[in-house]
CSV table of C-alpha atoms and ligand atoms in Angstrom, one decimal:
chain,number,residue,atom,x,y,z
A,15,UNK,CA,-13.9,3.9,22.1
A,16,UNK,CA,-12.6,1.2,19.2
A,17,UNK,CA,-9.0,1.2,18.4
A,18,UNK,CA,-8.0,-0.7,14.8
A,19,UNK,CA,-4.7,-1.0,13.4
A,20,UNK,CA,-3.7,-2.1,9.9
A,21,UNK,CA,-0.3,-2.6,8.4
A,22,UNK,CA,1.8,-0.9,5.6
A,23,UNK,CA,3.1,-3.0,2.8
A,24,UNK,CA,6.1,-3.3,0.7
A,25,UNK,CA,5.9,-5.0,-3.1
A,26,UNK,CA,8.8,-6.9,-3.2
A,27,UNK,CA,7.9,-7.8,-7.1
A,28,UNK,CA,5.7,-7.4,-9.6
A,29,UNK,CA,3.7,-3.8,-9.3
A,30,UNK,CA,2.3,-1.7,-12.0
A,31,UNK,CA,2.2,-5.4,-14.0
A,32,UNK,CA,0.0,-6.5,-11.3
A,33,UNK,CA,-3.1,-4.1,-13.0
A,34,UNK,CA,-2.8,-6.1,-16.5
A,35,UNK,CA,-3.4,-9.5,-14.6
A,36,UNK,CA,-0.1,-10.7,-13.4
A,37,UNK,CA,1.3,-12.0,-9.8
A,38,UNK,CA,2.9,-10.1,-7.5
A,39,UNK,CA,4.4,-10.7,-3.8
A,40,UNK,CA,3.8,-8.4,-1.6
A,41,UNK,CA,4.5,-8.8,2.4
A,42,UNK,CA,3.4,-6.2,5.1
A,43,UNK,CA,5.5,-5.0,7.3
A,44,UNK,CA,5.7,-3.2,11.1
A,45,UNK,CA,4.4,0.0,10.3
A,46,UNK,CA,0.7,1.0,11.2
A,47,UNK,CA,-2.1,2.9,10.6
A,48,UNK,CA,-4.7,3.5,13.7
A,49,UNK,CA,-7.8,4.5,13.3
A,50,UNK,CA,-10.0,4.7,16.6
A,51,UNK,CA,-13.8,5.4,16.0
A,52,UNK,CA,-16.8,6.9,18.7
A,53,UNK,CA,-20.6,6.9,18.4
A,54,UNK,CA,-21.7,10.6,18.0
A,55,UNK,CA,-24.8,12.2,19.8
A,56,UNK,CA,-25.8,13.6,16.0
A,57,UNK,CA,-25.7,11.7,12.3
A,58,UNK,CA,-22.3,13.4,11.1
A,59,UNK,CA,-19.5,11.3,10.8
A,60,UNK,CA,-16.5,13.6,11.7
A,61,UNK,CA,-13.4,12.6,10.8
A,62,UNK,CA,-9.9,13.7,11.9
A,63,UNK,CA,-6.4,12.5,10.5
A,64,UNK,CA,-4.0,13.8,13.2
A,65,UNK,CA,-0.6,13.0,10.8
A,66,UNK,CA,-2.4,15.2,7.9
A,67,UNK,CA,-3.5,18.0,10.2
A,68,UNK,CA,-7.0,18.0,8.3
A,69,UNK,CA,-10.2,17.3,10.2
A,70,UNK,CA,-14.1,18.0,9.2
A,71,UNK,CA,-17.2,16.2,9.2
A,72,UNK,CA,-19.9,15.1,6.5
A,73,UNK,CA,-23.5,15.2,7.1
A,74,UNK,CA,-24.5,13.3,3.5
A,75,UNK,CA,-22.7,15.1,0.9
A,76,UNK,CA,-22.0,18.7,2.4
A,77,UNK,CA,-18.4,18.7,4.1
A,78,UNK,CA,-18.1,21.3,6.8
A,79,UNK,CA,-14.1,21.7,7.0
A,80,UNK,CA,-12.2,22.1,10.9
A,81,UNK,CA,-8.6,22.3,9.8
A,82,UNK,CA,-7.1,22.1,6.5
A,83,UNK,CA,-10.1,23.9,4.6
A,84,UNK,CA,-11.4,22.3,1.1
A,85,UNK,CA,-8.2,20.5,0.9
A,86,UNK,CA,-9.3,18.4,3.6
A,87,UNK,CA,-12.7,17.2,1.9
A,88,UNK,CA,-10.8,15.2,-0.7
A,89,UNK,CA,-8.1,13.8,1.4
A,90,UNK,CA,-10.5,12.4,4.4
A,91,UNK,CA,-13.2,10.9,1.6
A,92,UNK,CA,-11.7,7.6,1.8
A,93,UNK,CA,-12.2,7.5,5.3
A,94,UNK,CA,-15.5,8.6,4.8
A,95,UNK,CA,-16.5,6.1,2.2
A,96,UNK,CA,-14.6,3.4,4.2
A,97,UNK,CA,-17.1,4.2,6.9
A,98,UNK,CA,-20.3,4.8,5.1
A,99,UNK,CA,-20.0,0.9,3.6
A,100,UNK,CA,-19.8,-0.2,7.7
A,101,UNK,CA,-22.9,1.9,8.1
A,102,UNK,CA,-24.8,0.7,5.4
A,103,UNK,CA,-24.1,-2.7,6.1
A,104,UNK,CA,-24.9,-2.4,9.7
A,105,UNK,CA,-28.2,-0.6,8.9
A,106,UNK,CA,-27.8,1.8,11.7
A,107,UNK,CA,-28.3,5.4,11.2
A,108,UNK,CA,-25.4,6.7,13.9
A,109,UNK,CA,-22.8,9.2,14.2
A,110,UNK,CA,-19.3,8.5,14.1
A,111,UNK,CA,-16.4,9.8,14.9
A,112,UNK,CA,-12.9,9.2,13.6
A,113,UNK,CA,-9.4,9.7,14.3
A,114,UNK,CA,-6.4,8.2,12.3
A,115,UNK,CA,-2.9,8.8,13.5
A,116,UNK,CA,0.1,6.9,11.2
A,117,UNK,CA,3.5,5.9,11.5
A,118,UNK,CA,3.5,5.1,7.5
A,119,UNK,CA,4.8,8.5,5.0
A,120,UNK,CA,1.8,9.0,2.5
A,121,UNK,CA,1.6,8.6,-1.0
A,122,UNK,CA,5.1,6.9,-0.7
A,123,UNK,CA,4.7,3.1,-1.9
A,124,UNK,CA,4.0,1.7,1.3
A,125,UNK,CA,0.0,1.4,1.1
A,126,UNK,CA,-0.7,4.2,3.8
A,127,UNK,CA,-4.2,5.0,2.4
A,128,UNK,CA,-5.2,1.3,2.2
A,129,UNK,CA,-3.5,0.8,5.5
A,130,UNK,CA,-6.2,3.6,6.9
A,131,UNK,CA,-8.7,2.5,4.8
A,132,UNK,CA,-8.6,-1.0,6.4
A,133,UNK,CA,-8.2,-0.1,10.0
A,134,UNK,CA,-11.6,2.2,9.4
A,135,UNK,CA,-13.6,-0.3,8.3
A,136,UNK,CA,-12.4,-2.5,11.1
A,137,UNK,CA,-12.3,0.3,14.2
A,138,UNK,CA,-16.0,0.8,12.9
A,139,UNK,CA,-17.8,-2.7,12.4
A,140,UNK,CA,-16.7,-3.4,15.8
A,141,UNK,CA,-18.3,0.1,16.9
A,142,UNK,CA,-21.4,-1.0,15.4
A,143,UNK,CA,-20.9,-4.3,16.0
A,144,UNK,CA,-21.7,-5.4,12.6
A,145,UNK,CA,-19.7,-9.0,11.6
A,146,UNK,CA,-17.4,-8.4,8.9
A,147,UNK,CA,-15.8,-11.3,7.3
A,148,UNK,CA,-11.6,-10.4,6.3
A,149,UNK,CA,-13.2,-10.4,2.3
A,150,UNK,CA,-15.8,-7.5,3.8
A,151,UNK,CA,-13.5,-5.9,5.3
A,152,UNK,CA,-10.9,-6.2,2.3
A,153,UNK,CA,-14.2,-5.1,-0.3
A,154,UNK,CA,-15.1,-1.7,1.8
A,155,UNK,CA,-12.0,-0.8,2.1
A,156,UNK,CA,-11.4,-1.5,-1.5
A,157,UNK,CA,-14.2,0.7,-2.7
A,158,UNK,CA,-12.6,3.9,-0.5
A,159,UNK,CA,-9.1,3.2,-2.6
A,160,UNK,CA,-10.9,3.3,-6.3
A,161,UNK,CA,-11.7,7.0,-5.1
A,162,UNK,CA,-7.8,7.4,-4.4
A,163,UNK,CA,-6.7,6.2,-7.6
A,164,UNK,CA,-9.4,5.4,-10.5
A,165,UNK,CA,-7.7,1.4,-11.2
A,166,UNK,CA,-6.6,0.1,-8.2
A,167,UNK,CA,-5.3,-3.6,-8.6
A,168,UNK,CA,-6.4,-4.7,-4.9
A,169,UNK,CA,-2.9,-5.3,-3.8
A,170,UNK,CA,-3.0,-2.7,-1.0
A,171,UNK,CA,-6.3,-3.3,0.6
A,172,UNK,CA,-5.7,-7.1,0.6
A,173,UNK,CA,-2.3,-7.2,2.2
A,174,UNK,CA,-4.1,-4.2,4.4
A,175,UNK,CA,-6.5,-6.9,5.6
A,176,UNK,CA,-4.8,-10.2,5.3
A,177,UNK,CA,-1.2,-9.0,6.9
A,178,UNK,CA,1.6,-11.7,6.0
A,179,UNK,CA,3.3,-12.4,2.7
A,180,UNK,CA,1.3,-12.7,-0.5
A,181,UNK,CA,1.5,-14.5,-4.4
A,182,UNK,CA,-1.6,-11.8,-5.3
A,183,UNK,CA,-3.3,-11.9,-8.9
A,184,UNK,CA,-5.8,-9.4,-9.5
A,185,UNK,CA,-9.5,-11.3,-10.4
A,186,UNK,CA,-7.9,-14.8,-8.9
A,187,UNK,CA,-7.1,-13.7,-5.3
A,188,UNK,CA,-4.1,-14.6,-3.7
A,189,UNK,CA,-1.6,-17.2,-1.7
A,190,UNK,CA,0.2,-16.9,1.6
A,191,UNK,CA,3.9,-17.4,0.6
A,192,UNK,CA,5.1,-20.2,3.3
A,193,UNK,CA,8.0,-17.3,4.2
A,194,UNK,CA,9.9,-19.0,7.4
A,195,UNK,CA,12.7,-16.9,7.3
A,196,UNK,CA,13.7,-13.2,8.0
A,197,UNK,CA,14.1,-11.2,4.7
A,198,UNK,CA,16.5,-7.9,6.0
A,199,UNK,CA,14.8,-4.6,4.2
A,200,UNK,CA,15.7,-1.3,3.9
A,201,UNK,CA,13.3,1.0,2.8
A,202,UNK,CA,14.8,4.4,1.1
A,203,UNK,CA,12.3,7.2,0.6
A,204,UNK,CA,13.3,9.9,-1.8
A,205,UNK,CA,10.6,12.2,0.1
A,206,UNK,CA,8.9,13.3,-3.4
A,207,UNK,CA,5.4,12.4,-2.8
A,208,UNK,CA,3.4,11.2,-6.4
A,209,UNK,CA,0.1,10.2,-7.3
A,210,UNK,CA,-0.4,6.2,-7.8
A,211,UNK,CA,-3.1,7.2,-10.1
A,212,UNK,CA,-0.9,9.7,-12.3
A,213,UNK,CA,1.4,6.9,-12.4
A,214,UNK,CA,-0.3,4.1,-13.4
A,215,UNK,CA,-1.3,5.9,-16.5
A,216,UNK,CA,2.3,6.5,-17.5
A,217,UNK,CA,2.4,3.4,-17.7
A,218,UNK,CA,-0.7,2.8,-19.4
A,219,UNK,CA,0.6,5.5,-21.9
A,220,UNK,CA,3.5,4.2,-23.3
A,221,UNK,CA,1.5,0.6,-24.1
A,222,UNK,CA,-0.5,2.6,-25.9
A,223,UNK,CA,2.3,3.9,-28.0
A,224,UNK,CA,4.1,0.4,-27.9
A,225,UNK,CA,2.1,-2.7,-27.2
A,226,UNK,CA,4.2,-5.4,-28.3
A,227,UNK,CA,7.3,-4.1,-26.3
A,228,UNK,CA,5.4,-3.5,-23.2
A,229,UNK,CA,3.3,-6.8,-23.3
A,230,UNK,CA,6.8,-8.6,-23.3
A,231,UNK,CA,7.7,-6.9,-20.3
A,232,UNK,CA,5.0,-7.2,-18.7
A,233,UNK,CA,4.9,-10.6,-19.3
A,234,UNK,CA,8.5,-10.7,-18.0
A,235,UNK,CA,7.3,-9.4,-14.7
A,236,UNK,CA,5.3,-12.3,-14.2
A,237,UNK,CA,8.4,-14.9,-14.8
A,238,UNK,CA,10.0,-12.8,-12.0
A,239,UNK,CA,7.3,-12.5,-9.7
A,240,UNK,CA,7.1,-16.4,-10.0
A,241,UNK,CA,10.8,-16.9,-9.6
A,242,UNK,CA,10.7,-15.2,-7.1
A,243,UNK,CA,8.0,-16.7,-4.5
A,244,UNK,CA,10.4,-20.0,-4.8
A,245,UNK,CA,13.6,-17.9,-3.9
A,246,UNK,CA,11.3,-16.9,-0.8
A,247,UNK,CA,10.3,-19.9,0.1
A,248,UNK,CA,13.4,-21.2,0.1
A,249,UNK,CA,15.0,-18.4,1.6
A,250,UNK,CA,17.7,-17.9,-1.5
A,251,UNK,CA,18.1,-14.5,-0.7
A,252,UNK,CA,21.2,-14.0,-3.1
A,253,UNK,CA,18.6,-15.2,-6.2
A,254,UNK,CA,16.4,-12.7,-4.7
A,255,UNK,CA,18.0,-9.7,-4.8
A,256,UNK,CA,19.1,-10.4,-8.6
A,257,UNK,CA,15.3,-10.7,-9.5
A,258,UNK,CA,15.1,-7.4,-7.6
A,259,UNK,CA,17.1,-6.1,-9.8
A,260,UNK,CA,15.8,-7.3,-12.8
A,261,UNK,CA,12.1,-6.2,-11.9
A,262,UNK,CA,13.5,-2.5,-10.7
A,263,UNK,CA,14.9,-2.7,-14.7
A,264,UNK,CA,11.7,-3.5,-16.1
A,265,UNK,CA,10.0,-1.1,-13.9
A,266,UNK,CA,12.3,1.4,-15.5
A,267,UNK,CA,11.4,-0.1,-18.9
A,268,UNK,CA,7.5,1.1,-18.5
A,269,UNK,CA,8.4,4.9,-17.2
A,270,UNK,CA,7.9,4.1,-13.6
A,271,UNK,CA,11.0,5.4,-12.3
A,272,UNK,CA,12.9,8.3,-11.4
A,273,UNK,CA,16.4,10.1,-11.0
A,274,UNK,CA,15.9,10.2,-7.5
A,275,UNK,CA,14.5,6.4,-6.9
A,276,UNK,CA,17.7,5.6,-9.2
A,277,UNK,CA,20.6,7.6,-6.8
A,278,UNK,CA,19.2,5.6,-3.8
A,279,UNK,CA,19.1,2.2,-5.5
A,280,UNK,CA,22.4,2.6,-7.1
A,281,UNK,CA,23.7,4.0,-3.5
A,282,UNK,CA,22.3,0.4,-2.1
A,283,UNK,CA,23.7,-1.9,-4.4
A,284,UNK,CA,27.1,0.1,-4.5
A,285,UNK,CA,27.5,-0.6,-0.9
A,286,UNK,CA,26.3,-4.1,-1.0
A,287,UNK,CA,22.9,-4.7,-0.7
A,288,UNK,CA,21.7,-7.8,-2.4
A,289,UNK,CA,19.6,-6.3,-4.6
A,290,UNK,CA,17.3,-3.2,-4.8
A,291,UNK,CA,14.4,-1.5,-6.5
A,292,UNK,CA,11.6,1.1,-6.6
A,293,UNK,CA,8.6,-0.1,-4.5
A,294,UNK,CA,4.6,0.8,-5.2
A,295,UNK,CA,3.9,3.4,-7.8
A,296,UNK,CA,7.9,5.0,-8.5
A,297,UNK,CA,8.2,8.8,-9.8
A,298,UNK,CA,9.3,9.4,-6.5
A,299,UNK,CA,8.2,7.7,-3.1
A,300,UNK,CA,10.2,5.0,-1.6
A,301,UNK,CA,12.6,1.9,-2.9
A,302,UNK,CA,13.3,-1.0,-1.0
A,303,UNK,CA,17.0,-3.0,-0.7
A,304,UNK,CA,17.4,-6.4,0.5
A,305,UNK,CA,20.7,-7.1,2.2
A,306,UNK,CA,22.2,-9.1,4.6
A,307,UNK,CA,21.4,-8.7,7.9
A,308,UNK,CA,25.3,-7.2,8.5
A,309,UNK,CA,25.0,-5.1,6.2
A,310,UNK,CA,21.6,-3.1,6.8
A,311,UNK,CA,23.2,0.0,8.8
A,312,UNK,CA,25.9,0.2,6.1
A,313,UNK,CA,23.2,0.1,3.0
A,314,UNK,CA,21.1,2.7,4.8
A,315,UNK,CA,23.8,5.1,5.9
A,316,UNK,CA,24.6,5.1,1.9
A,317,UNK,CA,21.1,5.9,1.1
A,318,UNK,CA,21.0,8.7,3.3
A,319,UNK,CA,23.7,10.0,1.9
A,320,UNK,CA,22.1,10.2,-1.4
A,321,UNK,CA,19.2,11.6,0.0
A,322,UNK,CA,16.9,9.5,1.7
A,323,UNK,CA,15.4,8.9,4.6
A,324,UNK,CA,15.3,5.0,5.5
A,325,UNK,CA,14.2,2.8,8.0
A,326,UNK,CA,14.5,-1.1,8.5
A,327,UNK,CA,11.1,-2.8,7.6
A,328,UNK,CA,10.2,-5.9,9.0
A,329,UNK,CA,7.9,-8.3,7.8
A,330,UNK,CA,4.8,-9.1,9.8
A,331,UNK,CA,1.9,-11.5,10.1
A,332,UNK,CA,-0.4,-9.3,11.5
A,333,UNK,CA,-3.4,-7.9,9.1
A,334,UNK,CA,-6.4,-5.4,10.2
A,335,UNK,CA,-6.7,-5.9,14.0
A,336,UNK,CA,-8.7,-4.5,16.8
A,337,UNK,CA,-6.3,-3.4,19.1
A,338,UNK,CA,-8.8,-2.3,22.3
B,1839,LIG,C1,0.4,0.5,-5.9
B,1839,LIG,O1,0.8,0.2,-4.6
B,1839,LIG,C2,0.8,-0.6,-6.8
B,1839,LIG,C3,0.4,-0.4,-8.3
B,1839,LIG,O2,0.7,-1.6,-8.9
B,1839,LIG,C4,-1.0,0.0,-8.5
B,1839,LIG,C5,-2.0,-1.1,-8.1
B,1839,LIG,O3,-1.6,-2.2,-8.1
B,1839,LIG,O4,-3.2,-0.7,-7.9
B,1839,LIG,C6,1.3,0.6,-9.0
């Protein structure tokens, strides 16, 4: 048996304005998927995703459901795409079986289907030992996220893949951020799970109804996102966490937040944190605070009490990985 792991990821700046074109950082962080993958004695590939209690297997296109009836046929198609792309490209005509156990909440901001996704594709071309390069691996796992959500910008597969701290650009690629020092995170999740897709055409909605204003902002993003891969590079954490809280305004500006997301980030800043702002796709999901490293029990504690649940995200270099 093949055991993969791939990391979660937190967008420090620049999402939603990342699908029109403009940079973003993103770093991931030490939170996993693991995916571990089997030959099979038949052609199905059967799939089972221990966290979502679903499980079922697809022979082609008919899904025969285990746990979690129809429900489960769109949730584990990812995985199943994810591992159809290794198959093709290995040109073997095997069975598979697959199990995917996380420690990352879903549909939360922090890139669990990507993170899945990713590990897949990996746990799998080492099963059939086909030789993936990180831009194969980053490409099939890409192609299982457009089924998740119709536009995705590639900023979850690739910092899936590619671990570290990214300056991504949809089209251009991207640039590991030369990030020496530790940047203290507290992630705050208001537990209201959304769609990235649904959200991403909020967004898309009100530039329809006001294209010059959005396009400004927009733009704006990018001058942050900029800003603030120097701040991280030169570890100016207090210029940081004011472009946090410039970008979590401009996120608000485009409809991507939430009364929720707001009560947790005004909890953090209240009690000291840096700066703070919704993280991924907002209407619910998780926001992040950046504080100093004294001060991360407090800031959590606070955003408990407004509701959340928290933990303290670290960053991590580690990509996709075989693990066994
Ligand atoms: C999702 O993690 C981030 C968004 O910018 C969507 C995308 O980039 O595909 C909201």
């Amino acid at each position: 048996m093949i055991v993969a792991s791939a990391p979660a990821k937190i967008i420090l700046f620049g999402e939603h304005f990342v699908v029109y074109g403009e940079p973003a950082i993103v770093l991931a962080i030490d939170k996993r998927a693991r995916a571990s993958a089997e030959l099979r004695t038949d052609k199905r590939i059967y799939i089972n995703s221990v966290d979502l209690g679903l499980s079922g297997s697809f022979m082609e296109e008919q899904f025969q459901p285990e746990l979690g009836g129809e429900e489960a046929r769109t949730k584990l198609e990812p995985i199943k795409i994810a591992t159809q792309k290794v198959l093709h490209f290995s040109k073997k005509q095997v069975g598979v079986s697959i199990e995917v156990e996380s420690s990352i909440p879903v549909a939360a901001g922090l890139g669990s289907s990507a993170a899945v996704a990713a590990a897949v594709v990996v746990a799998v071309s080492r099963l059939l030992d086909a030789k993936l390069s990180k831009e194969e691996v980053f490409r099939f796992a890409y192609e299982a996220e457009c089924f998740v959500h119709g536009t995705p910008s590639g900023i979850d597969p690739t910092i899936s893949t590619y671990g570290g701290v990214l300056l991504f650009q949809r089209d251009r690629g991207f640039k590991s951020l030369n990030v020496e020092g530790d940047i203290p995170l507290v992630v705050g999740d208001t537990g209201m799970e959304r769609s990235t897709g649904e959200q991403v055409a909020i967004v898309r909605e009100r530039r329809k109804h006001f294209p010059s204003i959005i396009d400004h902002v927009i733009k704006t993003g990018r001058e942050v996102a900029l800003k603030a891969a120097k701040a991280l590079e030169t570890g100016d954490l207090n210029a940081l966490g004011e472009l946090m809280n410039i970008n979590h305004a401009l996120l608000c500006a485009v409809g991507a937040s939430n009364e929720p997301l707001e009560r947790l980030v005004y909890a953090a800043r209240k009690t000291g944190a840096l700066g703070a702002k919704l993280t991924g796709a907002g209407g619910g999901g998780c926001m992040v605070a950046l504080c100093l490293p004294e001060k991360l029990e407090k800031v959590a504690e606070a955003i408990k009490r407004a509701g959340g649940t928290t933990f303290i995200a670290r960053k991590s270099s580690e990509g996709a990985k075989i693990e066994s």
